[in-house]
Amino acid sequence: MPDIMESIVLSEDSLRAIEDVVTVPTYSFRDWSSDLLKGVRSEIRNFYRTQQKARCAYCRNVITKSASGCHVEHIVPKSKYTEFMFTPKNLCVICPDCNEIKREKEVSNNLEGMLKKDPKKYPRSSSAFLIYHPHFDDYEDHIIQIDGYYIDRTDKGATTIKMCTLNRRVREFGFEPSLVSSPKQMELMYKILNSGKLEEIMLLIEK
Ligand SMILES: [Zn+2]
């Protein structure tokens, strides 16, 4: 079952606020942060936080209730697909770490592809997306999570792990997350980190 079973139906107030913003000739994706949309952002945040049982869509860590601890995420980036900025199926909530990492990549144009091709309407099925999509996909079909480490089961899983640098925990041990992407490497590293005996560690490193 996908984490998000229901999409938001925005209130009349929110729809009016959006209308006021998008009809201004200078409207762009940057207006997402406008004060006029504060209520809209809060409505979206609260709705999806409940839907997702207070867990980040990508890393599944617990997200707090505050605006700084719970970020509204545009699954396909609003800078590239501004037309989907308020599309209910394009929205979810994520933690500050995932938000920071994905936003940095978006700004530097270094974001992995999200969609197989540019659609006019928002895609209605999982197959159109190159990343895990919390409205369409089962998380466990694509990503296995063990003790804060993430292992891909599919290409979508791999792209998502890479996009959000989900294996950031390995940095604590001096590994570079981008170098640790395959299940085999992850399994080996996991064993190394969890082996208490020096001879065992040496054996594993030799492998
Ligand atoms: Zn996260």
PDB file of N, CA and C in Angstrom, residues 59-137:
ATOM      1  N   CYS A  59      12.986   9.373   3.635  1.00  0.00           N
ATOM      2  CA  CYS A  59      13.859   8.631   4.561  1.00  0.00           C
ATOM      3  C   CYS A  59      13.053   7.959   5.671  1.00  0.00           C
ATOM      4  N   ARG A  60      11.796   8.348   5.779  1.00  0.00           N
ATOM      5  CA  ARG A  60      10.874   7.775   6.769  1.00  0.00           C
ATOM      6  C   ARG A  60      11.226   8.100   8.220  1.00  0.00           C
ATOM      7  N   ASN A  61      12.113   9.068   8.424  1.00  0.00           N
ATOM      8  CA  ASN A  61      12.346   9.518   9.796  1.00  0.00           C
ATOM      9  C   ASN A  61      11.144  10.329  10.267  1.00  0.00           C
ATOM     10  N   VAL A  62      10.997  10.419  11.569  1.00  0.00           N
ATOM     11  CA  VAL A  62       9.849  11.140  12.135  1.00  0.00           C
ATOM     12  C   VAL A  62       9.985  12.634  11.847  1.00  0.00           C
ATOM     13  N   ILE A  63       8.883  13.245  11.452  1.00  0.00           N
ATOM     14  CA  ILE A  63       8.907  14.686  11.233  1.00  0.00           C
ATOM     15  C   ILE A  63       8.025  15.386  12.267  1.00  0.00           C
ATOM     16  N   THR A  64       8.525  16.533  12.741  1.00  0.00           N
ATOM     17  CA  THR A  64       7.808  17.265  13.787  1.00  0.00           C
ATOM     18  C   THR A  64       6.676  18.083  13.169  1.00  0.00           C
ATOM     19  N   LYS A  65       5.912  18.708  14.014  1.00  0.00           N
ATOM     20  CA  LYS A  65       4.742  19.446  13.545  1.00  0.00           C
ATOM     21  C   LYS A  65       5.071  20.848  13.019  1.00  0.00           C
ATOM     22  N   SER A  66       6.196  21.411  13.482  1.00  0.00           N
ATOM     23  CA  SER A  66       6.516  22.798  13.135  1.00  0.00           C
ATOM     24  C   SER A  66       6.853  22.937  11.650  1.00  0.00           C
ATOM     25  N   ALA A  67       6.711  24.179  11.146  1.00  0.00           N
ATOM     26  CA  ALA A  67       7.006  24.440   9.736  1.00  0.00           C
ATOM     27  C   ALA A  67       8.476  24.163   9.434  1.00  0.00           C
ATOM     28  N   SER A  68       9.352  24.368  10.422  1.00  0.00           N
ATOM     29  CA  SER A  68      10.787  24.156  10.167  1.00  0.00           C
ATOM     30  C   SER A  68      11.163  22.672  10.206  1.00  0.00           C
ATOM     31  N   GLY A  69      10.318  21.859  10.845  1.00  0.00           N
ATOM     32  CA  GLY A  69      10.634  20.433  10.945  1.00  0.00           C
ATOM     33  C   GLY A  69       9.897  19.584   9.938  1.00  0.00           C
ATOM     34  N   CYS A  70       9.003  20.201   9.192  1.00  0.00           N
ATOM     35  CA  CYS A  70       8.128  19.454   8.275  1.00  0.00           C
ATOM     36  C   CYS A  70       7.948  20.301   7.016  1.00  0.00           C
ATOM     37  N   HIS A  71       8.597  19.887   5.928  1.00  0.00           N
ATOM     38  CA  HIS A  71       8.575  20.701   4.714  1.00  0.00           C
ATOM     39  C   HIS A  71       7.639  20.125   3.664  1.00  0.00           C
ATOM     40  N   VAL A  72       6.900  21.009   3.016  1.00  0.00           N
ATOM     41  CA  VAL A  72       6.076  20.536   1.900  1.00  0.00           C
ATOM     42  C   VAL A  72       7.011  20.251   0.732  1.00  0.00           C
ATOM     43  N   GLU A  73       6.874  19.066   0.177  1.00  0.00           N
ATOM     44  CA  GLU A  73       7.732  18.639  -0.931  1.00  0.00           C
ATOM     45  C   GLU A  73       6.943  18.573  -2.224  1.00  0.00           C
ATOM     46  N   HIS A  74       7.543  19.129  -3.293  1.00  0.00           N
ATOM     47  CA  HIS A  74       6.984  18.965  -4.635  1.00  0.00           C
ATOM     48  C   HIS A  74       7.758  17.818  -5.270  1.00  0.00           C
ATOM     49  N   ILE A  75       7.094  16.719  -5.480  1.00  0.00           N
ATOM     50  CA  ILE A  75       7.794  15.503  -5.910  1.00  0.00           C
ATOM     51  C   ILE A  75       8.487  15.743  -7.253  1.00  0.00           C
ATOM     52  N   VAL A  76       7.776  16.276  -8.229  1.00  0.00           N
ATOM     53  CA  VAL A  76       8.500  16.796  -9.393  1.00  0.00           C
ATOM     54  C   VAL A  76       8.719  18.282  -9.103  1.00  0.00           C
ATOM     55  N   PRO A  77       9.936  18.768  -9.286  1.00  0.00           N
ATOM     56  CA  PRO A  77      10.312  20.086  -8.763  1.00  0.00           C
ATOM     57  C   PRO A  77       9.463  21.227  -9.321  1.00  0.00           C
ATOM     58  N   LYS A  78       9.098  22.127  -8.414  1.00  0.00           N
ATOM     59  CA  LYS A  78       8.251  23.252  -8.823  1.00  0.00           C
ATOM     60  C   LYS A  78       8.982  24.221  -9.744  1.00  0.00           C
ATOM     61  N   SER A  79      10.327  24.252  -9.666  1.00  0.00           N
ATOM     62  CA  SER A  79      11.072  25.172 -10.534  1.00  0.00           C
ATOM     63  C   SER A  79      10.984  24.727 -11.997  1.00  0.00           C
ATOM     64  N   LYS A  80      10.886  23.421 -12.205  1.00  0.00           N
ATOM     65  CA  LYS A  80      10.834  22.920 -13.584  1.00  0.00           C
ATOM     66  C   LYS A  80       9.401  22.704 -14.058  1.00  0.00           C
ATOM     67  N   TYR A  81       8.537  22.284 -13.144  1.00  0.00           N
ATOM     68  CA  TYR A  81       7.138  22.023 -13.502  1.00  0.00           C
ATOM     69  C   TYR A  81       6.233  22.884 -12.619  1.00  0.00           C
ATOM     70  N   THR A  82       6.291  24.200 -12.863  1.00  0.00           N
ATOM     71  CA  THR A  82       5.513  25.123 -12.023  1.00  0.00           C
ATOM     72  C   THR A  82       4.012  24.829 -12.116  1.00  0.00           C
ATOM     73  N   GLU A  83       3.587  24.268 -13.244  1.00  0.00           N
ATOM     74  CA  GLU A  83       2.151  23.963 -13.438  1.00  0.00           C
ATOM     75  C   GLU A  83       1.652  22.908 -12.441  1.00  0.00           C
ATOM     76  N   PHE A  84       2.574  22.167 -11.816  1.00  0.00           N
ATOM     77  CA  PHE A  84       2.156  21.151 -10.839  1.00  0.00           C
ATOM     78  C   PHE A  84       2.405  21.586  -9.392  1.00  0.00           C
ATOM     79  N   MET A  85       2.595  22.896  -9.198  1.00  0.00           N
ATOM     80  CA  MET A  85       2.960  23.396  -7.866  1.00  0.00           C
ATOM     81  C   MET A  85       1.852  23.144  -6.827  1.00  0.00           C
ATOM     82  N   PHE A  86       0.603  23.135  -7.275  1.00  0.00           N
ATOM     83  CA  PHE A  86      -0.501  22.900  -6.323  1.00  0.00           C
ATOM     84  C   PHE A  86      -1.270  21.609  -6.653  1.00  0.00           C
ATOM     85  N   THR A  87      -0.704  20.771  -7.492  1.00  0.00           N
ATOM     86  CA  THR A  87      -1.368  19.507  -7.843  1.00  0.00           C
ATOM     87  C   THR A  87      -1.305  18.563  -6.637  1.00  0.00           C
ATOM     88  N   PRO A  88      -2.466  18.185  -6.094  1.00  0.00           N
ATOM     89  CA  PRO A  88      -2.462  17.375  -4.863  1.00  0.00           C
ATOM     90  C   PRO A  88      -1.564  16.139  -4.918  1.00  0.00           C
ATOM     91  N   LYS A  89      -1.523  15.470  -6.079  1.00  0.00           N
ATOM     92  CA  LYS A  89      -0.710  14.247  -6.174  1.00  0.00           C
ATOM     93  C   LYS A  89       0.791  14.543  -6.241  1.00  0.00           C
ATOM     94  N   ASN A  90       1.134  15.789  -6.454  1.00  0.00           N
ATOM     95  CA  ASN A  90       2.565  16.117  -6.498  1.00  0.00           C
ATOM     96  C   ASN A  90       3.096  16.558  -5.133  1.00  0.00           C
ATOM     97  N   LEU A  91       2.252  16.490  -4.110  1.00  0.00           N
ATOM     98  CA  LEU A  91       2.638  17.023  -2.807  1.00  0.00           C
ATOM     99  C   LEU A  91       2.762  15.942  -1.745  1.00  0.00           C
ATOM    100  N   CYS A  92       3.710  16.164  -0.840  1.00  0.00           N
ATOM    101  CA  CYS A  92       3.860  15.304   0.337  1.00  0.00           C
ATOM    102  C   CYS A  92       4.696  16.109   1.341  1.00  0.00           C
ATOM    103  N   VAL A  93       5.055  15.513   2.456  1.00  0.00           N
ATOM    104  CA  VAL A  93       5.931  16.235   3.394  1.00  0.00           C
ATOM    105  C   VAL A  93       7.216  15.437   3.629  1.00  0.00           C
ATOM    106  N   ILE A  94       8.290  16.189   3.856  1.00  0.00           N
ATOM    107  CA  ILE A  94       9.595  15.550   4.089  1.00  0.00           C
ATOM    108  C   ILE A  94      10.324  16.235   5.245  1.00  0.00           C
ATOM    109  N   CYS A  95      11.389  15.588   5.713  1.00  0.00           N
ATOM    110  CA  CYS A  95      12.142  16.109   6.856  1.00  0.00           C
ATOM    111  C   CYS A  95      13.122  17.201   6.397  1.00  0.00           C
ATOM    112  N   PRO A  96      13.661  17.995   7.336  1.00  0.00           N
ATOM    113  CA  PRO A  96      14.586  19.073   6.957  1.00  0.00           C
ATOM    114  C   PRO A  96      15.821  18.562   6.192  1.00  0.00           C
ATOM    115  N   ASP A  97      16.361  17.394   6.570  1.00  0.00           N
ATOM    116  CA  ASP A  97      17.561  16.880   5.888  1.00  0.00           C
ATOM    117  C   ASP A  97      17.281  16.557   4.421  1.00  0.00           C
ATOM    118  N   CYS A  98      16.218  15.803   4.165  1.00  0.00           N
ATOM    119  CA  CYS A  98      15.876  15.465   2.778  1.00  0.00           C
ATOM    120  C   CYS A  98      15.576  16.735   1.984  1.00  0.00           C
ATOM    121  N   ASN A  99      14.896  17.669   2.623  1.00  0.00           N
ATOM    122  CA  ASN A  99      14.542  18.914   1.959  1.00  0.00           C
ATOM    123  C   ASN A  99      15.795  19.675   1.530  1.00  0.00           C
ATOM    124  N   GLU A 100      16.726  19.796   2.445  1.00  0.00           N
ATOM    125  CA  GLU A 100      17.962  20.531   2.197  1.00  0.00           C
ATOM    126  C   GLU A 100      18.744  19.899   1.031  1.00  0.00           C
ATOM    127  N   ILE A 101      18.880  18.584   1.077  1.00  0.00           N
ATOM    128  CA  ILE A 101      19.666  17.876   0.065  1.00  0.00           C
ATOM    129  C   ILE A 101      19.003  17.962  -1.306  1.00  0.00           C
ATOM    130  N   LYS A 102      17.677  17.724  -1.339  1.00  0.00           N
ATOM    131  CA  LYS A 102      16.994  17.745  -2.635  1.00  0.00           C
ATOM    132  C   LYS A 102      16.973  19.172  -3.204  1.00  0.00           C
ATOM    133  N   ARG A 103      16.807  20.165  -2.320  1.00  0.00           N
ATOM    134  CA  ARG A 103      16.752  21.553  -2.794  1.00  0.00           C
ATOM    135  C   ARG A 103      18.107  22.008  -3.348  1.00  0.00           C
ATOM    136  N   GLU A 104      19.175  21.631  -2.652  1.00  0.00           N
ATOM    137  CA  GLU A 104      20.525  21.973  -3.141  1.00  0.00           C
ATOM    138  C   GLU A 104      20.741  21.437  -4.545  1.00  0.00           C
ATOM    139  N   LYS A 105      20.293  20.192  -4.750  1.00  0.00           N
ATOM    140  CA  LYS A 105      20.478  19.570  -6.068  1.00  0.00           C
ATOM    141  C   LYS A 105      19.609  20.262  -7.118  1.00  0.00           C
ATOM    142  N   GLU A 106      18.436  20.696  -6.683  1.00  0.00           N
ATOM    143  CA  GLU A 106      17.532  21.382  -7.610  1.00  0.00           C
ATOM    144  C   GLU A 106      18.155  22.703  -8.049  1.00  0.00           C
ATOM    145  N   VAL A 107      18.720  23.423  -7.072  1.00  0.00           N
ATOM    146  CA  VAL A 107      19.319  24.730  -7.349  1.00  0.00           C
ATOM    147  C   VAL A 107      20.527  24.569  -8.286  1.00  0.00           C
ATOM    148  N   SER A 108      21.329  23.536  -8.043  1.00  0.00           N
ATOM    149  CA  SER A 108      22.532  23.361  -8.869  1.00  0.00           C
ATOM    150  C   SER A 108      22.239  22.575 -10.149  1.00  0.00           C
ATOM    151  N   ASN A 109      20.953  22.340 -10.436  1.00  0.00           N
ATOM    152  CA  ASN A 109      20.549  21.604 -11.647  1.00  0.00           C
ATOM    153  C   ASN A 109      21.087  20.184 -11.688  1.00  0.00           C
ATOM    154  N   ASN A 110      21.342  19.666 -10.517  1.00  0.00           N
ATOM    155  CA  ASN A 110      21.989  18.372 -10.419  1.00  0.00           C
ATOM    156  C   ASN A 110      20.991  17.293  -9.977  1.00  0.00           C
ATOM    157  N   LEU A 111      19.707  17.614 -10.128  1.00  0.00           N
ATOM    158  CA  LEU A 111      18.679  16.693  -9.655  1.00  0.00           C
ATOM    159  C   LEU A 111      18.484  15.561 -10.670  1.00  0.00           C
ATOM    160  N   GLU A 112      18.358  14.354 -10.162  1.00  0.00           N
ATOM    161  CA  GLU A 112      18.082  13.207 -11.030  1.00  0.00           C
ATOM    162  C   GLU A 112      16.758  13.440 -11.752  1.00  0.00           C
ATOM    163  N   GLY A 113      16.558  12.779 -12.897  1.00  0.00           N
ATOM    164  CA  GLY A 113      15.284  12.884 -13.597  1.00  0.00           C
ATOM    165  C   GLY A 113      14.149  12.341 -12.739  1.00  0.00           C
ATOM    166  N   MET A 114      13.026  13.023 -12.766  1.00  0.00           N
ATOM    167  CA  MET A 114      11.870  12.602 -11.970  1.00  0.00           C
ATOM    168  C   MET A 114      10.860  11.883 -12.862  1.00  0.00           C
ATOM    169  N   LEU A 115      10.831  12.305 -14.118  1.00  0.00           N
ATOM    170  CA  LEU A 115       9.791  11.805 -15.018  1.00  0.00           C
ATOM    171  C   LEU A 115      10.408  11.258 -16.290  1.00  0.00           C
ATOM    172  N   LYS A 116       9.759  10.263 -16.852  1.00  0.00           N
ATOM    173  CA  LYS A 116      10.288   9.668 -18.077  1.00  0.00           C
ATOM    174  C   LYS A 116      10.198  10.653 -19.243  1.00  0.00           C
ATOM    175  N   LYS A 117       9.093  11.404 -19.323  1.00  0.00           N
ATOM    176  CA  LYS A 117       8.996  12.458 -20.342  1.00  0.00           C
ATOM    177  C   LYS A 117       8.145  13.601 -19.800  1.00  0.00           C
ATOM    178  N   ASP A 118       8.213  14.754 -20.471  1.00  0.00           N
ATOM    179  CA  ASP A 118       7.469  15.923 -19.987  1.00  0.00           C
ATOM    180  C   ASP A 118       5.981  15.790 -20.312  1.00  0.00           C
ATOM    181  N   PRO A 119       5.131  15.659 -19.300  1.00  0.00           N
ATOM    182  CA  PRO A 119       3.702  15.505 -19.571  1.00  0.00           C
ATOM    183  C   PRO A 119       2.970  16.863 -19.545  1.00  0.00           C
ATOM    184  N   LYS A 120       1.804  16.907 -20.170  1.00  0.00           N
ATOM    185  CA  LYS A 120       0.981  18.119 -20.098  1.00  0.00           C
ATOM    186  C   LYS A 120       0.109  18.053 -18.843  1.00  0.00           C
ATOM    187  N   LYS A 121      -0.350  16.829 -18.551  1.00  0.00           N
ATOM    188  CA  LYS A 121      -1.145  16.607 -17.334  1.00  0.00           C
ATOM    189  C   LYS A 121      -0.301  15.805 -16.360  1.00  0.00           C
ATOM    190  N   TYR A 122      -0.620  15.927 -15.082  1.00  0.00           N
ATOM    191  CA  TYR A 122       0.150  15.170 -14.101  1.00  0.00           C
ATOM    192  C   TYR A 122      -0.065  13.673 -14.318  1.00  0.00           C
ATOM    193  N   PRO A 123       1.022  12.891 -14.383  1.00  0.00           N
ATOM    194  CA  PRO A 123       0.857  11.446 -14.642  1.00  0.00           C
ATOM    195  C   PRO A 123      -0.021  10.773 -13.589  1.00  0.00           C
ATOM    196  N   ARG A 124      -0.731   9.734 -14.008  1.00  0.00           N
ATOM    197  CA  ARG A 124      -1.657   9.068 -13.081  1.00  0.00           C
ATOM    198  C   ARG A 124      -1.166   7.698 -12.652  1.00  0.00           C
ATOM    199  N   SER A 125       0.038   7.347 -13.091  1.00  0.00           N
ATOM    200  CA  SER A 125       0.532   6.042 -12.652  1.00  0.00           C
ATOM    201  C   SER A 125       2.014   6.081 -12.325  1.00  0.00           C
ATOM    202  N   SER A 126       2.399   5.114 -11.535  1.00  0.00           N
ATOM    203  CA  SER A 126       3.758   4.973 -11.033  1.00  0.00           C
ATOM    204  C   SER A 126       4.798   4.901 -12.147  1.00  0.00           C
ATOM    205  N   SER A 127       4.406   4.286 -13.279  1.00  0.00           N
ATOM    206  CA  SER A 127       5.395   3.999 -14.322  1.00  0.00           C
ATOM    207  C   SER A 127       5.974   5.259 -14.970  1.00  0.00           C
ATOM    208  N   ALA A 128       5.293   6.397 -14.822  1.00  0.00           N
ATOM    209  CA  ALA A 128       5.785   7.632 -15.435  1.00  0.00           C
ATOM    210  C   ALA A 128       6.962   8.227 -14.663  1.00  0.00           C
ATOM    211  N   PHE A 129       7.162   7.758 -13.427  1.00  0.00           N
ATOM    212  CA  PHE A 129       8.160   8.383 -12.555  1.00  0.00           C
ATOM    213  C   PHE A 129       9.437   7.557 -12.447  1.00  0.00           C
ATOM    214  N   LEU A 130      10.556   8.258 -12.387  1.00  0.00           N
ATOM    215  CA  LEU A 130      11.847   7.580 -12.242  1.00  0.00           C
ATOM    216  C   LEU A 130      12.248   7.441 -10.775  1.00  0.00           C
ATOM    217  N   ILE A 131      11.502   8.103  -9.888  1.00  0.00           N
ATOM    218  CA  ILE A 131      11.779   7.980  -8.454  1.00  0.00           C
ATOM    219  C   ILE A 131      10.571   7.355  -7.755  1.00  0.00           C
ATOM    220  N   TYR A 132      10.821   6.916  -6.540  1.00  0.00           N
ATOM    221  CA  TYR A 132       9.739   6.402  -5.694  1.00  0.00           C
ATOM    222  C   TYR A 132       8.712   7.526  -5.491  1.00  0.00           C
ATOM    223  N   HIS A 133       7.434   7.195  -5.638  1.00  0.00           N
ATOM    224  CA  HIS A 133       6.371   8.199  -5.510  1.00  0.00           C
ATOM    225  C   HIS A 133       5.407   7.782  -4.389  1.00  0.00           C
ATOM    226  N   PRO A 134       5.329   8.573  -3.304  1.00  0.00           N
ATOM    227  CA  PRO A 134       4.543   8.142  -2.142  1.00  0.00           C
ATOM    228  C   PRO A 134       3.037   8.028  -2.370  1.00  0.00           C
ATOM    229  N   HIS A 135       2.549   8.591  -3.478  1.00  0.00           N
ATOM    230  CA  HIS A 135       1.113   8.441  -3.785  1.00  0.00           C
ATOM    231  C   HIS A 135       0.833   7.164  -4.584  1.00  0.00           C
ATOM    232  N   PHE A 136       1.870   6.645  -5.252  1.00  0.00           N
ATOM    233  CA  PHE A 136       1.643   5.516  -6.172  1.00  0.00           C
ATOM    234  C   PHE A 136       2.348   4.220  -5.772  1.00  0.00           C
ATOM    235  N   ASP A 137       3.509   4.363  -5.120  1.00  0.00           N
ATOM    236  CA  ASP A 137       4.356   3.185  -4.907  1.00  0.00           C
ATOM    237  C   ASP A 137       4.359   2.703  -3.462  1.00  0.00           C
TER     238      ASP A 137
END
